[in-house]
XYZ file of C-alpha atoms in Angstrom:
180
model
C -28.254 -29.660 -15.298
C -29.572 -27.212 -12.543
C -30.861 -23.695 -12.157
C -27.737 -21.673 -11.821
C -27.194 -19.618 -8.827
C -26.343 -15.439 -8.308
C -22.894 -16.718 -7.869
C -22.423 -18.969 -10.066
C -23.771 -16.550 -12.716
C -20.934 -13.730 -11.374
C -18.345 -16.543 -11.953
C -19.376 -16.706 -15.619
C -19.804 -13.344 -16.239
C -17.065 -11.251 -14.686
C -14.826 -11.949 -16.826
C -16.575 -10.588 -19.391
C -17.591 -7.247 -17.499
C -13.644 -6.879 -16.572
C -12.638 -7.236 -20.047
C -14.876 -3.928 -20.952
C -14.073 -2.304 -17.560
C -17.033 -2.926 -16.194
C -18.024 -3.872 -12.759
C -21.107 -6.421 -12.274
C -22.728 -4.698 -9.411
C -26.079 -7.009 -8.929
C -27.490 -10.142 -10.646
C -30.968 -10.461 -10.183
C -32.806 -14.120 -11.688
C -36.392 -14.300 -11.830
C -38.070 -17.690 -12.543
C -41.547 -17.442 -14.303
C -42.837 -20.605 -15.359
C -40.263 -22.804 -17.170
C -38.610 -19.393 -18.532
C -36.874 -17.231 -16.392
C -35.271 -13.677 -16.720
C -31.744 -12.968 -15.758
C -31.205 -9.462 -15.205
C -27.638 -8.573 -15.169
C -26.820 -4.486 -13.785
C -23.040 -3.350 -14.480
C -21.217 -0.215 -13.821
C -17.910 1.697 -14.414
C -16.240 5.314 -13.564
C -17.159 6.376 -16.923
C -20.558 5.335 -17.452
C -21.114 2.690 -20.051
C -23.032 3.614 -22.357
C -26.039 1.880 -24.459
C -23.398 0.520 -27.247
C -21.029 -1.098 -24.531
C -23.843 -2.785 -22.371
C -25.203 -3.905 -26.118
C -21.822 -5.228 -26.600
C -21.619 -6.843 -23.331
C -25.234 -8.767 -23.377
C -24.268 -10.168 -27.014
C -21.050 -11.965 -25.025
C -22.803 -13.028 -22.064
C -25.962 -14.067 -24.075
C -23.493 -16.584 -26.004
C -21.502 -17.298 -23.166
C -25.013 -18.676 -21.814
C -25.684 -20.179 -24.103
C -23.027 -22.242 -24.482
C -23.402 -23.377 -21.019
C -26.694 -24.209 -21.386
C -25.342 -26.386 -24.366
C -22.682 -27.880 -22.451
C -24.898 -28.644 -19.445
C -23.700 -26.697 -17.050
C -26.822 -24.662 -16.043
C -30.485 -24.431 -17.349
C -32.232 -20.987 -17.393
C -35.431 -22.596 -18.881
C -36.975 -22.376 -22.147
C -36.292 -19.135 -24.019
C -34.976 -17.138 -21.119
C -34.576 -13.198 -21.205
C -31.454 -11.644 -20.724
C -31.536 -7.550 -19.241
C -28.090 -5.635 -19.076
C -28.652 -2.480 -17.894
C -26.569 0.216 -14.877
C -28.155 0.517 -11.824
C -30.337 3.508 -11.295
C -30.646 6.297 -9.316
C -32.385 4.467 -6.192
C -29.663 1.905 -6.230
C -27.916 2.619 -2.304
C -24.435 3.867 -2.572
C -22.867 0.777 -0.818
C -19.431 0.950 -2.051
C -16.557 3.497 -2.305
C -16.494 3.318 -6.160
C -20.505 4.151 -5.711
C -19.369 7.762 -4.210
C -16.348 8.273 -6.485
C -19.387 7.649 -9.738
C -21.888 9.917 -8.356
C -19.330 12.477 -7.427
C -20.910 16.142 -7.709
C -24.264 14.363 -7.555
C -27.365 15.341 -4.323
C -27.142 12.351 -1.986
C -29.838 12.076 0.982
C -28.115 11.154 4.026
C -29.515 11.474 7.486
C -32.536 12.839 6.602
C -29.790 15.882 5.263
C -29.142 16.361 1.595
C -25.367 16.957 0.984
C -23.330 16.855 -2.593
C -20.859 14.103 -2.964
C -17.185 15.319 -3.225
C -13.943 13.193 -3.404
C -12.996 10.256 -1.799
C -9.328 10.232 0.196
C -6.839 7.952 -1.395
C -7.921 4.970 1.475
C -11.484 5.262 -0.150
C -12.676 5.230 3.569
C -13.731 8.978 3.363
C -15.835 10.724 1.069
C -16.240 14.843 1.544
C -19.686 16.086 1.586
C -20.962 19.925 0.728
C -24.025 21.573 1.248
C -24.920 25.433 1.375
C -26.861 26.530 5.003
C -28.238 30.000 5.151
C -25.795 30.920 1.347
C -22.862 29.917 3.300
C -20.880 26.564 2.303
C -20.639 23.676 4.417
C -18.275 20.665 4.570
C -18.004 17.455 6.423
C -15.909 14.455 6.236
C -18.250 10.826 5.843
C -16.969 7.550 7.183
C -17.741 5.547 4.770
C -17.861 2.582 6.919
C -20.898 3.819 8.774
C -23.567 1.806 7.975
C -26.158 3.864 6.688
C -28.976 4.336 3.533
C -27.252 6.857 1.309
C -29.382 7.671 -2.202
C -28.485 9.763 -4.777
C -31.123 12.646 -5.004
C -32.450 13.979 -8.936
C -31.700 17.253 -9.273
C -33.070 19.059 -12.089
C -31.602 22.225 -10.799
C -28.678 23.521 -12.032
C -26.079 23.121 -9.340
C -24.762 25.724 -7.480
C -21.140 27.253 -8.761
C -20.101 27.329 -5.147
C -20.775 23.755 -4.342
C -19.356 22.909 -7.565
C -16.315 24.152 -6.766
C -15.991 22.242 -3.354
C -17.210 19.051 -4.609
C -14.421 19.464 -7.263
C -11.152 19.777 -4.515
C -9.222 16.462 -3.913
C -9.580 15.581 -0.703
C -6.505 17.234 0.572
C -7.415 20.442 -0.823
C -11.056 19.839 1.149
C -9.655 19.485 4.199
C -7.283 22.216 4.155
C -10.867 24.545 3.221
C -12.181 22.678 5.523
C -9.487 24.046 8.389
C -9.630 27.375 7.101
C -13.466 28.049 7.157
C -13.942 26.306 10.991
């Protein structure tokens, strides 16, 4: 019976998260002793909320459980189990990390900019930001490697931004051609 690893762990519990709609976005196990604390972070487009990810621990807890029982893995004595979504600092790595934090501040570049819509490829995310009380759009590779963060904004967001960040992204790039 060994100490499971991060992938092993995502083989046992993805089928779980996909059965809710969920996406398991990290695992994270932290050995302390002969207990250890498994720390499980999922996602979806609408934002699971407390009752799901309570829903979802309960499974995987007694999915663990019973591997522990059948021998497959040992987590140690009395380990903890954390479901939570990522937070705020989590990088945006993915496209589905854009399309969830659309309308959201994101720091890129040193430049804050507010996340718009991905193109149907999901290779292409549109990006506004107001210079001088005039709008501003660019198109973002999203292949280029880069730190992008979600900024907190406690602000409410501007109506004109709003607006921009709401356009599909054929509608963007048509403003986008009008307004060079």
């Amino acid at each position: 019976m060994a100490f499971p690893g991060i992938d092993q762990l995502r083989t046992l519990i993805t089928p779980i998260a996909q059965r809710h709609g969920l996406d398991v976005e990290d695992i994270k196990v932290t050995r302390a002793g002969k207990k250890s604390v498994v720390g499980i972070r999922l996602d979806a487009d609408n934002h699971p909320d407390l009752d799901l990810l309570e829903v979802v621990s309960q499974e995987v807890s007694v999915l663990l459980d019973a591997a522990e029982d059948r021998g497959e893995i040992k987590l140690g004595a009395g380990y903890t189990l954390e479901v939570s979504t990522p937070g705020v600092d989590t990088p945006l790595t993915a496209p589905r990390h854009w399309r969830r934090n659309r309308h959201r501040l994101v720091s890129l570049e040193g430049q804050t900019w507010r996340i718009g819509a991905l193109n149907d490829a999901e290779d292409e995310v549109v990006l506004v930001r107001t210079v001088k009380k005039q709008p501003e759009m660019r198109v973002w590779q999203l292949d280029e490697t880069v730190a992008a963060v979600v900024e907190i904004e406690f602000a409410k967001a501007p109506e004109a931004e709003l607006e921009l960040t709401g356009l599909d992204s054929e509608q963007a790039n048509a403003w986008r051609e009008d307004n060079k």
